[in-house]
Amino acid sequence: MATESFTPGKLGMETLHNSLTDPSIASMNLLNEIADKYPQAISMAAGRPYEEFFDVKLIHEYLDAFCDHLRRDRGMDDAGVTRTLFQYGTTKGVIGDLIARHLAEDEDIYIDPASVVVTVGFQEGIFLVLRALRASERDVLLAPAPTYVGLSGAALLAEMPVWPVRSTEHGIDIGHLLEQVKVAREQGLRVRGCYLTPNFANPTGVSLDLATRHRLLEIAESTGLLLLEDNAYGLFGAERLPALKALDRAGHVVYLGSFAKSGMPGARVGYVVADQPLTSNGSDAGEFADALSKLKGMLTVNTSPIAQAVIGGKLLLHDYSLARANAREAAVYRRNLGHTLDALTRRLGDCPGVSWNSPTGGFFITVTVPFAVDDALLEHAARDFGVLFTPMHHFYGGTDSAAGGINQLRLSISLLTPELIEEGVARLAALIGSRLTAPR
Amino acid sequence: MATESFTPGKLGMETLHNSLTDPSIASMNLLNEIADKYPQAISMAAGRPYEEFFDVKLIHEYLDAFCDHLRRDRGMDDAGVTRTLFQYGTTKGVIGDLIARHLAEDEDIYIDPASVVVTVGFQEGIFLVLRALRASERDVLLAPAPTYVGLSGAALLAEMPVWPVRSTEHGIDIGHLLEQVKVAREQGLRVRGCYLTPNFANPTGVSLDLATRHRLLEIAESTGLLLLEDNAYGLFGAERLPALKALDRAGHVVYLGSFAKSGMPGARVGYVVADQPLTSNGSDAGEFADALSKLKGMLTVNTSPIAQAVIGGKLLLHDYSLARANAREAAVYRRNLGHTLDALTRRLGDCPGVSWNSPTGGFFITVTVPFAVDDALLEHAARDFGVLFTPMHHFYGGTDSAAGGINQLRLSISLLTPELIEEGVARLAALIGSRLTAPR
């Protein structure tokens, strides 16, 4: 019997999946540790939704509204209602029809509810899509750099390499995108898709302009690239540009929805719209949603129908419009964004080498400074200035701080009040001032 | 640019992950299709929990009980309670302490709550464990054949090969287990663990006797094999043998819990107890639960705290004992099991070549017949005899009906009444009788 290096009851990290030792995991842990270590610091790091309007009573009301809907609109008796909430349910979920109506109402997206797979948040959705698309070592994904850590994490789990595409003020460098497709194909690789957050992306706050959206769909058409659209922040903007999926006429867009910001994070409900026809040996084989549903059956069986009922009830009580349901929240986010941009201008407007972008919605602002924003600086900021932010290099895959973003940081505005914003930006300005005057 | 075979907007199944075209997926779909096609047939196929005691009011009561607990036992104010339910939560979950008390109360398992990762049911738990353990193509898992389809599905997603170990009336053939370990190691493979359901396994209904449990722990000790213990049915038996985890003194057992049968399926809450120490370059690196938590962060972020609150409330309202909480359900399952075994004896006791095992708990009975139980027979049974069961060959990986179980079928007793059992077994006996007298 071949010998194995083994200590009884102990597991060596080096024997476990390599995602566990990826630098991006370590970097996320480090950010959490610093936040935990300095609880008194003002956090301009957390991308959590605003909490003022949360109320436990709402959970009960949403559940009741969904049960009423099952009786009234689906003709269920009490046993049917109870079974729907308590028992195993269909893998695709029980609120696909409500989600389809919401997408029609809020996004001008018109789909068959059968194309919807309800998932455990965006995160399970993107993992299912990547797991389905990652069939061999030839498969790669494109994504703008910097990119959302949830995308990077799912890609690690699915062992899908992510090739970076340069970001611009319009979201993505189309020339570089085409070049990456060309390079990949010359290497015999299959580019399975490109991940994009067209509205107020995490971490940059940047949106794609309308021309870029149309151009991306043309590229999808000509190259066969799937566009994986993440629209977590679309509702929270002064301007509302059409989603890629709303412009999609030929099934090039897989739409990943999240209720974490528009419903509530605690439900952990999201969804994938995947209406791409599947073929098997030239014959029709359903839609991509059917394939994702099969994978979901092996991963989580189905999304909790109780959690779905909570989100379904919220949709029902607001006539399927989360734009209307979130009118107060959207106003808070726009107010906070305005306050933050105003405070930055007042406190850092004359600072040489310091600049920031001006998103018109969403949760995030990118600040550029003329020095390195590494994790040591973050700890210094937390300890000595009482303010937290997120060094941008963490959104470049965490593999090498030289990969990008080392002169940038992300500010989050979602969880704050005007008073905390004023004080937080003042502390940030003090930190930046100290670096600019510090001896080199 | 290399050409790709591509139809705009269409995805070829052959370009997607191979789990989607695995025979076991096709077989599960076929079973569902037959069940949907013959809704009037008595289903002795569905392994769902009994529904009589479900009541939507309970969901509200459980939520309230958990909120009271947060105020009373954790000293939270209303904002804290609301935040716990609505907001993103810690990845390991918010009811690990309640689960630890339940395990002490019901299973004589004593663990630190920090070793618990709350998951989206058993299914996410087993996927996380396999994803963590599957680090390279050298890694394989052992599991008894036949085995639970949820294990097979998670292994497909994690690309973890499952090597079958022969089953016996005591659950597993220890000699064959040791032989498979030896063969794998001779081939330079790493046997990462052995999946086991010691109590009333799905699909066979078989339990491990106490001697086999002790022997497995000795083998784990001597070979370094992790035992992955699935205990979904442990509460539902006349006799209660100790869980492997209750006998585990040196961290050889990863315990996978499910509340689908003991709590409610609709919460989709399960958990993993993973108290194995991790080492990294010889230094301590936390516990296996910490690694699973990191992977979970990339897969589903955290389990819905609302769903956790529902299960937590049920635990709290029954003083942490799901044995007590399920006294009525357990009585129903024992009654149904007795009725089914009795009806089998009355109707098939004299039938040559027909036999069955006699589990003392759980949801399942294995029936052996002197002819092939293939899917054509199942459709014949549903259409012409009005009864559904599960051909056992589906639990042998679905790769080849010759792999095993072709003369066997699984009967489920969990969702039925005595009247339906009597009629269902009568119909099954009529089918069997027709096959025994049919011309060869």
Coordinates of N, CA and C in Angstrom, one line a residue, chain A residues 1-2 4 6 8-17 19-20 25 29 48-49 51 54-56 58-60 63-64 67 81-83 85-88 120 123-124 127 131-135 138 153-154 156-157 159 182 185 189-190 192 221 224 226 250-252 260-261 264-268 276-280 284-285 288 291 294-295 297-307 310 415, chain B residues 1-2 4 6 8-17 19-20 25 29 48-49 51 54-56 58-60 63-64 67 81-83 85-88 120 123-124 127 131-135 138 153-154 156-157 159 182 185 189-190 192 221 224 226 250-252 260-261 264-268 276-280 284-285 288 291 294-295 297-307 310 415:
Chain A
M1 N 0.8 -1.2 0.0 CA 0.0 0.0 0.0 C 0.9 1.2 0.0
A2 N 0.7 2.1 -1.0 CA 1.5 3.3 -1.0 C 1.2 4.1 0.3
E4 N 0.9 7.4 2.6 CA 0.3 8.8 2.4 C 0.9 9.6 3.6
F6 N 0.1 11.6 6.4 CA -1.2 11.8 7.0 C -1.0 11.8 8.6
P8 N -3.3 11.6 11.8 CA -4.7 11.2 12.1 C -5.5 12.4 12.6
G9 N -6.7 12.6 12.0 CA -7.6 13.7 12.4 C -7.1 15.0 11.9
K10 N -6.0 15.2 11.2 CA -5.6 16.5 10.7 C -5.7 16.5 9.2
L11 N -6.0 17.6 8.6 CA -6.1 17.8 7.2 C -5.1 18.9 6.8
G12 N -4.3 18.5 5.8 CA -3.3 19.5 5.3 C -4.0 20.4 4.3
M13 N -3.9 21.7 4.4 CA -4.5 22.7 3.5 C -4.0 22.3 2.1
E14 N -2.8 21.8 2.0 CA -2.2 21.6 0.6 C -2.9 20.4 -0.1
T15 N -3.7 19.6 0.7 CA -4.4 18.5 0.1 C -5.8 18.9 -0.3
L16 N -6.2 20.2 0.0 CA -7.5 20.6 -0.3 C -7.6 21.4 -1.6
H17 N -8.8 21.7 -2.1 CA -9.0 22.4 -3.4 C -8.2 23.7 -3.4
S19 N -8.8 26.6 -4.6 CA -9.5 27.8 -4.4 C -9.3 28.3 -2.9
L20 N -9.0 27.4 -2.0 CA -8.9 27.7 -0.6 C -7.6 28.5 -0.3
I25 N -9.1 34.8 -1.7 CA -9.8 34.4 -0.5 C -9.1 35.0 0.7
N29 N -10.6 37.8 3.6 CA -10.5 37.5 5.0 C -9.8 38.7 5.7
R48 N -23.4 46.8 2.1 CA -24.7 46.3 2.5 C -25.8 47.3 2.3
P49 N -27.0 46.9 2.1 CA -28.1 47.8 1.9 C -28.5 48.5 3.1
E51 N -30.5 50.1 6.2 CA -31.3 49.2 7.1 C -32.5 49.9 7.8
F54 N -36.0 48.3 7.3 CA -36.2 46.9 7.6 C -37.1 46.8 8.8
D55 N -38.0 45.8 8.8 CA -38.9 45.6 9.9 C -39.4 44.1 9.9
V56 N -39.2 43.4 11.0 CA -39.5 42.0 11.0 C -41.0 41.7 10.7
L58 N -42.6 42.9 8.4 CA -42.7 42.8 6.9 C -42.6 41.4 6.5
I59 N -41.7 40.6 7.2 CA -41.5 39.2 6.8 C -42.9 38.5 6.9
H60 N -43.6 38.7 8.0 CA -44.9 38.0 8.2 C -45.9 38.5 7.1
L63 N -45.1 36.9 3.8 CA -45.5 35.5 3.8 C -47.0 35.4 3.6
D64 N -47.7 36.2 4.3 CA -49.2 36.1 4.2 C -49.7 36.5 2.8
C67 N -49.1 33.6 0.4 CA -50.1 32.6 0.7 C -51.5 33.0 0.1
V81 N -51.3 25.3 -0.3 CA -50.5 26.4 0.2 C -49.5 25.9 1.1
T82 N -49.9 25.1 2.1 CA -49.0 24.6 3.1 C -47.9 23.7 2.4
R83 N -48.3 22.9 1.5 CA -47.3 22.0 0.8 C -46.3 22.9 0.1
L85 N -45.1 25.8 0.8 CA -44.1 26.4 1.7 C -43.3 25.4 2.4
F86 N -43.9 24.2 2.8 CA -43.2 23.3 3.7 C -42.4 22.2 2.9
Q87 N -42.9 21.8 1.8 CA -42.4 20.6 1.2 C -41.3 20.9 0.2
Y88 N -40.5 19.9 -0.3 CA -39.6 20.1 -1.4 C -40.4 20.7 -2.6
V120 N -30.1 30.6 -4.9 CA -29.7 31.1 -3.6 C -28.9 32.4 -3.8
Q123 N -25.1 34.7 -6.1 CA -23.9 33.9 -6.0 C -24.1 32.4 -6.6
E124 N -25.2 31.8 -6.1 CA -25.5 30.5 -6.7 C -25.7 30.5 -8.2
F127 N -22.5 30.8 -10.1 CA -21.8 29.5 -10.0 C -22.4 28.5 -11.0
R131 N -20.4 26.8 -13.9 CA -20.3 25.3 -13.9 C -20.8 24.7 -15.2
A132 N -21.9 25.2 -15.7 CA -22.4 24.7 -16.9 C -21.5 25.0 -18.1
L133 N -21.0 26.2 -18.1 CA -20.2 26.6 -19.3 C -18.7 26.1 -19.2
R134 N -18.3 25.6 -18.1 CA -16.9 25.2 -17.9 C -16.9 23.7 -18.2
A135 N -16.7 23.3 -19.4 CA -16.8 21.8 -19.8 C -15.4 21.2 -19.9
R138 N -10.3 24.0 -22.0 CA -10.2 25.0 -23.0 C -11.1 26.2 -22.8
G153 N -14.9 34.5 -7.0 CA -15.1 33.3 -6.2 C -15.8 32.2 -6.9
A154 N -16.8 32.5 -7.6 CA -17.6 31.4 -8.3 C -16.7 30.8 -9.4
L156 N -13.4 30.6 -9.3 CA -12.5 29.7 -8.6 C -13.1 28.3 -8.3
L157 N -14.3 28.3 -7.8 CA -15.0 27.1 -7.5 C -15.3 26.2 -8.7
E159 N -13.5 26.4 -11.4 CA -12.2 26.2 -12.1 C -12.3 26.8 -13.5
K182 N -9.7 37.2 -29.6 CA -8.9 36.8 -30.6 C -7.7 36.0 -30.1
R185 N -8.8 32.6 -28.8 CA -9.1 31.6 -29.9 C -7.9 31.2 -30.6
L189 N -8.5 28.2 -27.3 CA -9.5 28.2 -26.2 C -10.8 28.7 -26.6
R190 N -11.8 28.3 -25.8 CA -13.2 28.7 -26.1 C -13.6 29.8 -25.1
R192 N -16.2 31.4 -23.3 CA -17.6 31.0 -23.1 C -18.5 32.2 -22.8
E221 N -23.3 38.9 -31.1 CA -23.9 38.4 -32.3 C -22.8 37.8 -33.3
G224 N -20.4 35.1 -31.1 CA -21.0 34.0 -30.4 C -20.7 34.0 -28.9
L226 N -21.5 34.7 -25.1 CA -22.6 35.0 -24.2 C -22.3 36.1 -23.3
A250 N -31.7 38.1 -29.7 CA -31.3 36.7 -30.2 C -30.7 35.8 -29.1
G251 N -31.0 36.1 -27.9 CA -30.6 35.1 -26.8 C -29.1 35.2 -26.5
H252 N -28.5 36.3 -26.6 CA -27.1 36.4 -26.3 C -26.8 36.7 -24.8
A260 N -31.0 40.9 -3.3 CA -30.2 41.3 -2.1 C -30.3 42.8 -1.8
K261 N -30.3 43.6 -2.8 CA -30.4 45.0 -2.6 C -31.9 45.5 -2.7
M264 N -34.4 41.8 0.0 CA -33.6 41.9 1.3 C -32.5 40.8 1.2
P265 N -31.3 41.2 1.8 CA -30.2 40.2 1.7 C -30.6 38.9 2.4
G266 N -31.3 39.0 3.5 CA -31.6 37.8 4.4 C -32.4 36.7 3.7
A267 N -33.1 37.1 2.6 CA -33.8 36.0 1.9 C -32.9 35.1 1.1
R268 N -31.8 35.7 0.7 CA -30.8 34.9 -0.1 C -31.6 34.4 -1.4
Q276 N -31.6 30.8 -23.7 CA -30.9 30.3 -24.8 C -31.4 28.9 -25.2
P277 N -31.8 28.7 -26.5 CA -32.2 27.3 -26.8 C -30.9 26.4 -26.8
L278 N -31.2 25.2 -26.2 CA -30.1 24.2 -26.2 C -30.4 23.2 -27.3
T279 N -29.3 22.7 -27.9 CA -29.4 21.6 -28.9 C -28.6 20.4 -28.4
S280 N -29.1 19.3 -28.8 CA -28.3 18.0 -28.5 C -28.3 17.2 -29.7
D284 N -33.6 20.0 -30.7 CA -33.9 20.9 -29.6 C -33.8 20.1 -28.2
A285 N -33.2 20.8 -27.3 CA -33.0 20.1 -25.9 C -33.4 21.1 -24.8
F288 N -31.3 26.8 -21.9 CA -30.2 26.8 -20.9 C -30.7 26.8 -19.5
A291 N -30.9 23.3 -18.3 CA -29.6 22.8 -17.9 C -29.2 23.3 -16.5
K294 N -31.0 21.5 -13.8 CA -30.5 20.2 -13.5 C -29.2 20.3 -12.5
L295 N -28.4 21.3 -12.8 CA -27.2 21.5 -12.0 C -27.6 21.9 -10.6
G297 N -30.3 21.2 -9.0 CA -30.8 20.0 -8.3 C -29.7 19.2 -7.6
M298 N -28.5 19.2 -8.2 CA -27.3 18.6 -7.6 C -26.6 19.4 -6.6
L299 N -26.9 20.7 -6.6 CA -26.2 21.7 -5.7 C -27.0 22.1 -4.5
T300 N -28.2 22.5 -4.6 CA -29.0 22.9 -3.5 C -30.5 22.4 -3.5
V301 N -30.8 21.5 -4.5 CA -32.1 20.9 -4.7 C -33.1 21.9 -5.1
N302 N -33.5 22.9 -4.3 CA -34.3 24.0 -4.7 C -34.1 25.1 -3.7
T303 N -34.4 26.4 -4.1 CA -34.3 27.5 -3.2 C -35.4 27.4 -2.2
S304 N -35.1 27.7 -0.9 CA -36.2 27.6 0.1 C -37.4 28.3 -0.4
P305 N -38.6 27.6 -0.5 CA -39.8 28.2 -0.8 C -40.3 29.2 0.2
I306 N -39.9 29.1 1.4 CA -40.2 30.1 2.4 C -39.5 31.4 2.1
A307 N -38.2 31.3 1.8 CA -37.5 32.5 1.4 C -38.1 33.1 0.1
V310 N -41.2 35.1 0.8 CA -41.0 36.4 1.4 C -40.7 37.4 0.2
L415 N -24.7 52.3 3.5 CA -25.2 52.0 4.8 C -25.1 53.2 5.8
Chain B
M1 N -8.4 33.9 -36.8 CA -9.2 33.4 -35.6 C -9.7 32.0 -35.9
A2 N -9.5 31.1 -35.0 CA -10.0 29.7 -35.1 C -11.5 29.7 -35.2
E4 N -15.2 28.4 -34.7 CA -16.0 27.7 -33.7 C -17.3 27.2 -34.3
F6 N -20.8 27.2 -34.1 CA -21.7 28.0 -33.2 C -22.9 28.5 -34.0
P8 N -25.8 31.1 -33.6 CA -26.1 32.3 -32.7 C -27.3 32.0 -31.8
G9 N -27.1 32.3 -30.5 CA -28.2 32.1 -29.6 C -28.5 30.7 -29.2
K10 N -27.7 29.7 -29.8 CA -28.0 28.3 -29.4 C -26.8 27.8 -28.7
L11 N -27.0 26.9 -27.7 CA -25.9 26.3 -27.0 C -26.0 24.8 -27.2
G12 N -24.9 24.2 -27.7 CA -24.9 22.7 -27.8 C -24.6 22.1 -26.5
M13 N -25.4 21.1 -26.1 CA -25.2 20.4 -24.9 C -23.8 19.8 -24.8
E14 N -23.3 19.5 -25.9 CA -21.9 18.8 -25.9 C -20.8 19.9 -25.5
T15 N -21.2 21.2 -25.5 CA -20.2 22.2 -25.1 C -20.3 22.5 -23.6
L16 N -21.3 21.8 -22.9 CA -21.6 22.1 -21.5 C -20.9 21.1 -20.6
H17 N -20.9 21.3 -19.3 CA -20.3 20.4 -18.4 C -20.9 19.0 -18.5
S19 N -21.5 16.7 -16.4 CA -22.5 16.3 -15.5 C -23.9 16.3 -16.1
L20 N -24.1 17.3 -17.0 CA -25.4 17.4 -17.6 C -25.8 16.3 -18.5
I25 N -28.4 11.8 -14.3 CA -29.3 12.9 -14.4 C -30.5 12.5 -15.3
N29 N -34.6 12.4 -14.2 CA -35.6 13.1 -15.0 C -36.7 12.1 -15.5
R48 N -40.6 11.9 0.3 CA -40.9 13.2 1.0 C -41.5 12.9 2.4
P49 N -41.3 13.9 3.3 CA -41.8 13.7 4.6 C -43.3 13.8 4.7
E51 N -47.1 14.9 5.6 CA -47.5 16.3 5.5 C -48.6 16.7 6.5
F54 N -48.0 19.6 8.9 CA -47.5 20.9 8.4 C -48.6 22.0 8.7
D55 N -48.2 23.2 9.0 CA -49.2 24.3 9.2 C -48.5 25.6 9.0
V56 N -49.0 26.4 8.1 CA -48.3 27.7 7.9 C -48.1 28.6 9.1
L58 N -47.2 27.7 11.9 CA -45.9 27.3 12.6 C -44.8 28.1 12.1
I59 N -44.8 28.5 10.8 CA -43.6 29.3 10.3 C -43.6 30.6 11.1
H60 N -44.7 31.3 11.2 CA -44.8 32.5 12.0 C -44.3 32.3 13.4
L63 N -40.6 31.8 13.6 CA -39.9 33.1 13.4 C -39.9 33.9 14.7
D64 N -41.1 34.0 15.3 CA -41.3 34.8 16.6 C -40.4 34.2 17.7
C67 N -36.8 35.2 17.2 CA -36.6 36.6 17.5 C -36.6 36.8 19.0
V81 N -32.1 42.4 16.1 CA -32.9 41.3 15.7 C -33.2 41.5 14.2
T82 N -33.7 42.7 13.8 CA -34.0 42.9 12.5 C -32.9 42.7 11.5
R83 N -31.7 43.2 11.9 CA -30.5 43.1 11.1 C -30.2 41.6 10.9
L85 N -32.1 39.1 10.8 CA -33.0 38.4 9.8 C -32.9 39.0 8.4
F86 N -32.7 40.3 8.3 CA -32.8 41.0 7.0 C -31.4 41.1 6.3
Q87 N -30.4 41.2 7.0 CA -29.1 41.6 6.4 C -28.3 40.4 6.0
Y88 N -27.2 40.6 5.3 CA -26.2 39.5 5.1 C -25.8 39.0 6.5
V120 N -27.3 25.2 2.7 CA -28.6 25.1 2.0 C -28.9 23.6 1.9
Q123 N -27.6 18.9 0.7 CA -27.0 18.9 -0.6 C -25.9 19.9 -0.8
E124 N -26.1 21.1 -0.3 CA -24.9 22.1 -0.4 C -23.8 21.6 0.5
F127 N -21.8 18.9 -1.2 CA -21.0 19.5 -2.3 C -19.8 20.3 -1.8
R131 N -16.1 19.4 -2.8 CA -15.3 20.4 -3.5 C -14.0 20.7 -2.7
A132 N -14.1 20.7 -1.4 CA -12.9 20.9 -0.6 C -11.9 19.8 -0.8
L133 N -12.4 18.5 -0.8 CA -11.5 17.4 -0.8 C -11.0 17.0 -2.1
R134 N -11.7 17.5 -3.2 CA -11.3 17.2 -4.5 C -10.3 18.2 -5.0
A135 N -9.0 17.9 -4.8 CA -7.9 18.9 -5.1 C -7.3 18.5 -6.4
R138 N -6.2 12.9 -8.7 CA -5.8 11.7 -7.9 C -6.8 11.4 -6.9
G153 N -24.9 13.2 -7.4 CA -25.0 14.5 -8.0 C -23.9 15.4 -7.6
A154 N -23.7 15.5 -6.3 CA -22.7 16.5 -5.8 C -21.3 16.0 -6.3
L156 N -20.7 14.5 -9.1 CA -20.6 14.9 -10.5 C -20.2 16.3 -10.6
L157 N -20.8 17.2 -9.8 CA -20.6 18.6 -9.9 C -19.1 18.9 -9.5
E159 N -16.7 16.9 -9.7 CA -15.8 16.0 -10.5 C -15.0 15.1 -9.6
K182 N -7.0 -0.2 -0.9 CA -5.7 -0.7 -1.3 C -5.5 -0.6 -2.8
R185 N -4.9 3.1 -3.7 CA -3.6 3.6 -3.3 C -2.5 3.0 -4.2
L189 N -3.7 6.8 -6.2 CA -4.9 7.7 -6.0 C -5.0 8.0 -4.5
R190 N -5.6 9.1 -4.1 CA -5.9 9.4 -2.7 C -7.4 9.2 -2.4
R192 N -10.1 10.1 -0.4 CA -10.4 11.2 0.5 C -11.4 10.9 1.6
E221 N -9.1 5.4 11.6 CA -7.9 5.6 12.3 C -6.7 5.1 11.6
G224 N -6.5 6.7 7.7 CA -6.6 8.1 7.5 C -7.8 8.5 6.6
L226 N -11.4 9.8 5.9 CA -12.5 10.5 6.5 C -13.8 9.8 6.3
A250 N -11.4 11.1 17.5 CA -10.1 11.7 16.9 C -10.4 12.4 15.6
G251 N -11.6 12.9 15.4 CA -11.9 13.8 14.3 C -11.9 13.1 12.9
H252 N -12.3 11.8 12.9 CA -12.4 11.1 11.6 C -13.7 11.2 10.9
A260 N -34.4 18.5 6.6 CA -35.5 18.3 5.6 C -36.5 17.3 6.1
K261 N -36.1 16.3 6.9 CA -37.1 15.4 7.4 C -37.5 15.7 8.8
M264 N -38.2 20.9 8.3 CA -39.2 20.9 7.2 C -38.3 21.1 5.9
P265 N -38.7 20.4 4.8 CA -37.9 20.5 3.6 C -37.9 21.9 3.1
G266 N -39.0 22.7 3.2 CA -39.1 24.0 2.6 C -38.1 25.1 3.2
A267 N -37.5 24.8 4.4 CA -36.5 25.7 4.9 C -35.2 25.6 4.1
R268 N -35.0 24.4 3.6 CA -33.7 24.1 2.9 C -32.5 24.5 3.8
Q276 N -12.3 18.8 12.1 CA -11.0 18.3 11.9 C -10.0 19.5 11.9
P277 N -8.9 19.4 12.6 CA -7.9 20.5 12.6 C -7.3 20.6 11.2
L278 N -7.1 21.8 10.8 CA -6.3 22.0 9.5 C -4.9 22.4 9.8
T279 N -4.0 22.0 9.0 CA -2.6 22.5 9.1 C -2.2 23.1 7.8
S280 N -1.4 24.1 7.9 CA -0.8 24.8 6.7 C 0.7 24.9 6.9
D284 N -1.0 25.3 12.7 CA -2.5 25.2 12.8 C -3.1 26.2 11.8
A285 N -4.2 25.8 11.2 CA -4.9 26.7 10.3 C -6.4 26.6 10.4
F288 N -11.6 22.3 9.6 CA -12.1 22.0 8.3 C -13.4 22.9 8.1
A291 N -12.6 26.0 6.4 CA -12.3 25.9 4.9 C -13.7 25.8 4.2
K294 N -15.3 29.1 3.9 CA -14.7 29.9 2.8 C -15.3 29.5 1.4
L295 N -15.4 28.2 1.2 CA -16.0 27.8 -0.1 C -17.5 28.2 -0.1
G297 N -18.8 30.8 1.1 CA -18.9 32.2 0.8 C -18.8 32.5 -0.7
M298 N -18.1 31.6 -1.4 CA -18.1 31.7 -2.9 C -19.2 31.0 -3.6
L299 N -20.0 30.2 -2.9 CA -21.1 29.4 -3.5 C -22.5 30.0 -3.3
T300 N -22.8 30.4 -2.0 CA -24.1 30.9 -1.7 C -24.0 32.1 -0.7
V301 N -22.8 32.5 -0.3 CA -22.6 33.6 0.6 C -23.0 33.2 2.0
N302 N -24.3 33.1 2.3 CA -24.7 32.5 3.6 C -26.1 31.9 3.4
T303 N -26.4 31.0 4.3 CA -27.8 30.4 4.2 C -28.8 31.4 4.7
S304 N -29.9 31.5 4.0 CA -30.9 32.6 4.4 C -31.1 32.6 5.9
P305 N -30.8 33.7 6.6 CA -31.1 33.7 8.0 C -32.6 33.6 8.3
I306 N -33.5 33.9 7.4 CA -34.9 33.8 7.6 C -35.2 32.3 7.7
A307 N -34.7 31.5 6.8 CA -34.8 30.1 6.8 C -34.2 29.5 8.0
V310 N -36.5 30.0 11.0 CA -37.6 29.1 11.1 C -37.1 27.7 11.8
L415 N -44.9 9.1 2.8 CA -46.0 10.1 2.5 C -47.4 9.4 2.5

